[in-house]
Tab-separated table of C-alpha atoms and ligand atoms in Angstrom:
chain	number	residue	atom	x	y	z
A	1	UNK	CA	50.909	26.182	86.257
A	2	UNK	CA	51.426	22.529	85.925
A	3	UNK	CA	49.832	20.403	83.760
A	4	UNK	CA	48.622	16.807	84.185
A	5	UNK	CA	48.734	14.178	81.106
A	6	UNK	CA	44.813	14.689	81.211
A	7	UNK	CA	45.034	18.442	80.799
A	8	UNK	CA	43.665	19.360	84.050
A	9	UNK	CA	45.482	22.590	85.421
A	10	UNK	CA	46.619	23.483	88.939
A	11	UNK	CA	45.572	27.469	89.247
A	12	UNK	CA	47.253	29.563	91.656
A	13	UNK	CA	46.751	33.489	91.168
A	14	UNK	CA	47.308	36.741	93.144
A	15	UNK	CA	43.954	38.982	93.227
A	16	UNK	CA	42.830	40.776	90.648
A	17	UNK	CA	44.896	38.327	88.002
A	18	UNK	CA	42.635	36.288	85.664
A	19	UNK	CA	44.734	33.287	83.432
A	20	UNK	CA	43.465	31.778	79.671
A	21	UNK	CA	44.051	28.844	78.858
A	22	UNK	CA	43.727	27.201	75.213
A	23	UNK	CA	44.012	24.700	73.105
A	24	UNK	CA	45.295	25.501	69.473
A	25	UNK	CA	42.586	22.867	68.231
A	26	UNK	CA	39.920	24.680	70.315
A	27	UNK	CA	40.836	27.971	68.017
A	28	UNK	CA	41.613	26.577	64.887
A	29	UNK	CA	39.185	27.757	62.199
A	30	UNK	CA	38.746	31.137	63.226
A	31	UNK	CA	39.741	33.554	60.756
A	32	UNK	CA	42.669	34.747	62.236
A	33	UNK	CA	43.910	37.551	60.466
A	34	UNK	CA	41.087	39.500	61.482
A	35	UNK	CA	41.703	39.335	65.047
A	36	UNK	CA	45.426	40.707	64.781
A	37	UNK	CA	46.872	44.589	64.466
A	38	UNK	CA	48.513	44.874	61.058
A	39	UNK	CA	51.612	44.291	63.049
A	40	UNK	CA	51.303	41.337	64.730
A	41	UNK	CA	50.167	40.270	61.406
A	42	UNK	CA	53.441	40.644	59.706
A	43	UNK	CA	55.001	39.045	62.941
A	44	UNK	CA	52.917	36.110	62.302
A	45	UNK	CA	53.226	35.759	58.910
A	46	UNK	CA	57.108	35.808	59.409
A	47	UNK	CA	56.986	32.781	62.307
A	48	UNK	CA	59.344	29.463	60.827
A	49	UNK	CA	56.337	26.959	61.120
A	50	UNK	CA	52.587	26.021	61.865
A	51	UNK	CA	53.121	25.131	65.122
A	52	UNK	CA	55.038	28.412	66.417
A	53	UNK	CA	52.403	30.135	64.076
A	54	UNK	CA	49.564	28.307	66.352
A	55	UNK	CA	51.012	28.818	69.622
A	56	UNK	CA	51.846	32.266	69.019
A	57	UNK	CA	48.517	33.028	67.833
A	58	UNK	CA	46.705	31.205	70.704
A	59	UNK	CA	48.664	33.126	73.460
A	60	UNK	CA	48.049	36.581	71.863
A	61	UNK	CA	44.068	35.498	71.422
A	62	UNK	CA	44.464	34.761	75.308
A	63	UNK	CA	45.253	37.727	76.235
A	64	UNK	CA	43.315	40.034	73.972
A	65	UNK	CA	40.197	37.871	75.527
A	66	UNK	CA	41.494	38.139	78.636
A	67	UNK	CA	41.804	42.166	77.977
A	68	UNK	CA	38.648	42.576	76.967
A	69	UNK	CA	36.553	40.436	79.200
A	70	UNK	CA	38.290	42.608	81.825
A	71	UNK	CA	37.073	45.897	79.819
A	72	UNK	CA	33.483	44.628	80.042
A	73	UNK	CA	33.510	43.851	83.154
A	74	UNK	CA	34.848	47.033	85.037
A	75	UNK	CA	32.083	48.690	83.735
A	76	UNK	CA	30.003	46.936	86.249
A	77	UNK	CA	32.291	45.918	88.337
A	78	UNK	CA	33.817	47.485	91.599
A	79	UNK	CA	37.461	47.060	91.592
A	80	UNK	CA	37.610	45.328	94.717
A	81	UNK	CA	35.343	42.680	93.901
A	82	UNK	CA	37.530	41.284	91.494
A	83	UNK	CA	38.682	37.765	92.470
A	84	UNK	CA	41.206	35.523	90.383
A	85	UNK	CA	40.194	33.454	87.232
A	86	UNK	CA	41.263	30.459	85.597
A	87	UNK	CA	39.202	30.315	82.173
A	88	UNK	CA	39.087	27.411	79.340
A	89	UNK	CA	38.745	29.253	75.655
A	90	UNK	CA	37.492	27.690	72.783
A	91	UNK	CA	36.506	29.243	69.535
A	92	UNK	CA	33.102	30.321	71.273
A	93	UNK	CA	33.974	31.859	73.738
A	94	UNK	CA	36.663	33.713	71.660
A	95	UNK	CA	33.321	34.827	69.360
A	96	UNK	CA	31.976	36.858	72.257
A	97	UNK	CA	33.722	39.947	71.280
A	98	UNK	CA	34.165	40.970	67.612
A	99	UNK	CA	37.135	40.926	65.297
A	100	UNK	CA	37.331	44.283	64.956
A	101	UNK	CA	37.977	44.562	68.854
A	102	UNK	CA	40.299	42.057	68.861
A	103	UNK	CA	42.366	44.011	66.484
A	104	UNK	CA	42.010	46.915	68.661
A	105	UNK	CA	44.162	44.992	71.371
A	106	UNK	CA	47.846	44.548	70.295
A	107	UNK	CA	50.329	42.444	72.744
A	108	UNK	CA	53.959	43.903	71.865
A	109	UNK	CA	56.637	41.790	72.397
A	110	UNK	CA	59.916	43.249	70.768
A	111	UNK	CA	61.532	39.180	71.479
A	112	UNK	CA	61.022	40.011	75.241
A	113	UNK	CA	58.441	40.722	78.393
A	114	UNK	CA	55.035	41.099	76.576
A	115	UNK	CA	52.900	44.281	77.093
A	116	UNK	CA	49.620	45.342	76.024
A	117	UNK	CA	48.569	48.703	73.532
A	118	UNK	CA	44.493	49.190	73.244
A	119	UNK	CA	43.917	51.562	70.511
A	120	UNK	CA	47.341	52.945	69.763
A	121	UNK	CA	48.111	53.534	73.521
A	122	UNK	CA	49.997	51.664	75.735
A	123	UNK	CA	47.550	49.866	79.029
A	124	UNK	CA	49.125	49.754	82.124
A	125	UNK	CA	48.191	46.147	82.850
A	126	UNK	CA	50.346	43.457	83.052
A	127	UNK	CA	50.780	40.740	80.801
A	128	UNK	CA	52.453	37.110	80.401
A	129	UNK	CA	52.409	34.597	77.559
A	130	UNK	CA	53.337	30.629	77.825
A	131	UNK	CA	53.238	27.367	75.410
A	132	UNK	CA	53.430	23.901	76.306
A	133	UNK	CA	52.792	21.184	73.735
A	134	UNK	CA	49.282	21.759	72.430
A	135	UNK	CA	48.604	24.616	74.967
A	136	UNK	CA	49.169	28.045	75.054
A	137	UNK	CA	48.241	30.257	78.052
A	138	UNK	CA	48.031	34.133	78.823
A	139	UNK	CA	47.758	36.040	82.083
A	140	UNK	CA	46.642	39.087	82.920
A	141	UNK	CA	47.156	41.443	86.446
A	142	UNK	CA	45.703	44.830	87.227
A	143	UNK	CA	48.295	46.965	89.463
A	144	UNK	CA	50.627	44.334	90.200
A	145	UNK	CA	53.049	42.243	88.056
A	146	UNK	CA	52.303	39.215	86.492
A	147	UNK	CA	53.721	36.123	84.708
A	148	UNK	CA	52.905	32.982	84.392
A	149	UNK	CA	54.716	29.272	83.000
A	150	UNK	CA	52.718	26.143	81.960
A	151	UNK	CA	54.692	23.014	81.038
A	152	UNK	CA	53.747	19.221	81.079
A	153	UNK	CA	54.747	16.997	83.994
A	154	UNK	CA	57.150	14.037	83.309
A	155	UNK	CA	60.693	12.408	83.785
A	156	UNK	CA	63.828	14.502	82.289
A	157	UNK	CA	67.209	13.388	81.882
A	158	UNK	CA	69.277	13.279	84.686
A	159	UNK	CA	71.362	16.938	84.053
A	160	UNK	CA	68.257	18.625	83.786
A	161	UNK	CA	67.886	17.863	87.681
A	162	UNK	CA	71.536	18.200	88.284
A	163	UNK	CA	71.813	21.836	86.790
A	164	UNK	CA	68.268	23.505	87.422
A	165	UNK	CA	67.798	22.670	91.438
A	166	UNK	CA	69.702	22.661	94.007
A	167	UNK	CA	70.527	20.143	96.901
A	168	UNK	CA	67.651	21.477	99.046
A	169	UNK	CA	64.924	21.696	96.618
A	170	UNK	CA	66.182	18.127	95.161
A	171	UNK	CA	65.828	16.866	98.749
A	172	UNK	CA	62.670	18.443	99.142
A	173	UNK	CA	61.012	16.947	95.699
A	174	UNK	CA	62.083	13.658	96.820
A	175	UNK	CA	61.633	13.538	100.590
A	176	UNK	CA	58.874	11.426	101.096
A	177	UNK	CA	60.382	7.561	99.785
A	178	UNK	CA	56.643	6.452	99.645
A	179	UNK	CA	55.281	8.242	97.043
A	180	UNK	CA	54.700	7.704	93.065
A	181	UNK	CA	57.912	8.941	90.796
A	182	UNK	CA	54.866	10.974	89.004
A	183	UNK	CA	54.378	13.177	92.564
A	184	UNK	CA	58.533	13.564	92.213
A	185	UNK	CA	58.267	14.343	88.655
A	186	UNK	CA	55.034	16.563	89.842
A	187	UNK	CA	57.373	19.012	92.410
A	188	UNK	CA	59.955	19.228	89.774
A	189	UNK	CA	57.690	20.848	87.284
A	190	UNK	CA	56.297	22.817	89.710
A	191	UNK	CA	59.463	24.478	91.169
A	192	UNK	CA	60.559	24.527	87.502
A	193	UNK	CA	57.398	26.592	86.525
A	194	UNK	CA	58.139	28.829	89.837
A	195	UNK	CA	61.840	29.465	88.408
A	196	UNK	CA	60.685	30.428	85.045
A	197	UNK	CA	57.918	32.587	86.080
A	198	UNK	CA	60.318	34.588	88.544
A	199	UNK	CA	62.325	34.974	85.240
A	200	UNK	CA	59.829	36.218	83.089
A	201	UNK	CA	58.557	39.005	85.867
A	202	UNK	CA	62.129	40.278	86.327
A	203	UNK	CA	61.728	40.923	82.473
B	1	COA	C1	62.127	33.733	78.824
B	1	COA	C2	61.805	32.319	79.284
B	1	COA	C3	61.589	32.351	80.791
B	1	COA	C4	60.527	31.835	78.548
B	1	COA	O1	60.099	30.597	79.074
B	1	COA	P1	59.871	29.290	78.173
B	1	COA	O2	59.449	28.201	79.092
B	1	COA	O3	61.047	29.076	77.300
B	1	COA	O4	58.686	29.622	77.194
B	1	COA	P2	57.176	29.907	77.532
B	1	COA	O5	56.399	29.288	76.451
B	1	COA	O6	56.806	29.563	78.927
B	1	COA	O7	57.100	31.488	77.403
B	1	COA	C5	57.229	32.104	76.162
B	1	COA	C6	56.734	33.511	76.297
B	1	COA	O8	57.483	34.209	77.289
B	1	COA	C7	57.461	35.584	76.969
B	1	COA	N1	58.807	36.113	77.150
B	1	COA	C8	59.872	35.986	76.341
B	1	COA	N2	60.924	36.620	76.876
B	1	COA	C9	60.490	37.166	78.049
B	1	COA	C10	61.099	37.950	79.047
B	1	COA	N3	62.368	38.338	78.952
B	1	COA	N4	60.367	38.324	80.127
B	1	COA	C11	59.059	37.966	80.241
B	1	COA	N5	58.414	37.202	79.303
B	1	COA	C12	59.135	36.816	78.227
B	1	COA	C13	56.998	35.741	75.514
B	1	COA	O9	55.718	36.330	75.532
B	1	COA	C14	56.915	34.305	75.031
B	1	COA	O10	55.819	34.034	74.194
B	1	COA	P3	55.794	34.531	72.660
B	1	COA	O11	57.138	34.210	72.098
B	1	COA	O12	54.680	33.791	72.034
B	1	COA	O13	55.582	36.024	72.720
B	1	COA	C15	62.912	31.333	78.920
B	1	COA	O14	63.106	31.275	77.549
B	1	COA	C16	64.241	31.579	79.552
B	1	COA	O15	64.959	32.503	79.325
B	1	COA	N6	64.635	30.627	80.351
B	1	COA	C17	65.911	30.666	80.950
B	1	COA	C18	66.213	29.250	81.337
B	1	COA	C19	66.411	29.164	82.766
B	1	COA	O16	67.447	29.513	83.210
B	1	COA	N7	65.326	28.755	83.486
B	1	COA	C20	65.269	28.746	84.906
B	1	COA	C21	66.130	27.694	85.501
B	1	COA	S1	66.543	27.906	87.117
């Protein structure tokens, strides 16, 4: 997922995968140590600053939502009616379900490819966490694999072109003369977010 300067997101999603997207500000002020296991808790307590505190806690709020919303709905929902999401959180919408549920939800990590637990036992749907500047985002999938990158679109020194694409998809990002450096700058991110996203589903 690739984000403009003015925050808008381009969504692409297999079926059945609904993304979260939030803004730390949006969350900030909710009491967040209710809404964590007493795990994650001492993982977040631990964190070096604020803002790896805030992303970390916005991501995991992501995806407990996201987990939950789900729960609701496949109680009156057919399977195959699902289609894919792309929702904006803020505080509210994080109020919809209690703390107490929230708690309920853990997202294990272990320093690698995130998972979910509900209740104790481990869920069989798939999860993926990402940060970019003041955004964090979760996704999850039901019965197929997931991940999911957000970063912010704009020029990078020249060795980050050099080492991270090759000729082809340099040729391809730049092929048409005519258009803006952003659109350049635009495909970069985008095959970048591709790459990292392929990396985080192999685990
Ligand atoms: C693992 C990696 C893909 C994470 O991407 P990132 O852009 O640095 O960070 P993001 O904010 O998008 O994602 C962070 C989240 O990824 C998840 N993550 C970490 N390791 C992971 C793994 N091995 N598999 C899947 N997800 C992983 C975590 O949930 C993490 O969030 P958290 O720390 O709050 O739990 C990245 O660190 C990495 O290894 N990159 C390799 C660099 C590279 O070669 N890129 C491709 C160039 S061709």
């Amino acid at each position: 997922m690739v984000m403009h300067h003015n925050s808008k997101a381009e969504f692409g999603a297999g079926r059945r995968c609904k993304c979260g997207l939030s803004e730390f500000a949006r969350i900030a002020g909710r009491r967040i140590q209710h809404h964590l296991s007493v795990g994650e808790r001492a993982k977040y307590m631990g964190l070096p600053s604020q803002s790896r505190k805030s992303e970390w806690l916005a991501g995991r709020l992501a995806a407990k939502y996201l987990f939950l919303n789900r729960l609701e709905m496949s109680q009156r929902t057919q399977e195959r009616e699902w289609s894919p999401t792309l929702s904006k959180l803020s505080s509210e919408t994080l109020g919809v379900y209690s703390p107490w549920m929230y708690q309920q939800v853990e997202v294990v990590t272990n320093g690698g490819k995130p998972s979910l637990a509900w209740c104790g036992q481990t869920r069989p749907e798939s999860i993926s966490l990402s940060h970019s500047g003041s955004e964090s985002c979760a996704s999850i999938a039901f019965g197929a694999p997931t991940a999911i990158d957000v970063e912010s679109t704009g020029p990078r020194i020249d060795a980050f072109y050099r080492s991270n694409f090759t000729e082809a998809e340099r040729a391809w990002a730049l092929v048409d003369p005519r258009a803006s450096r952003f659109k350049a700058n635009w495909l970069f991110t985008f095959l970048w977010t591709l790459k990292e996203s392929a990396l985080k589903l192999d685990g």
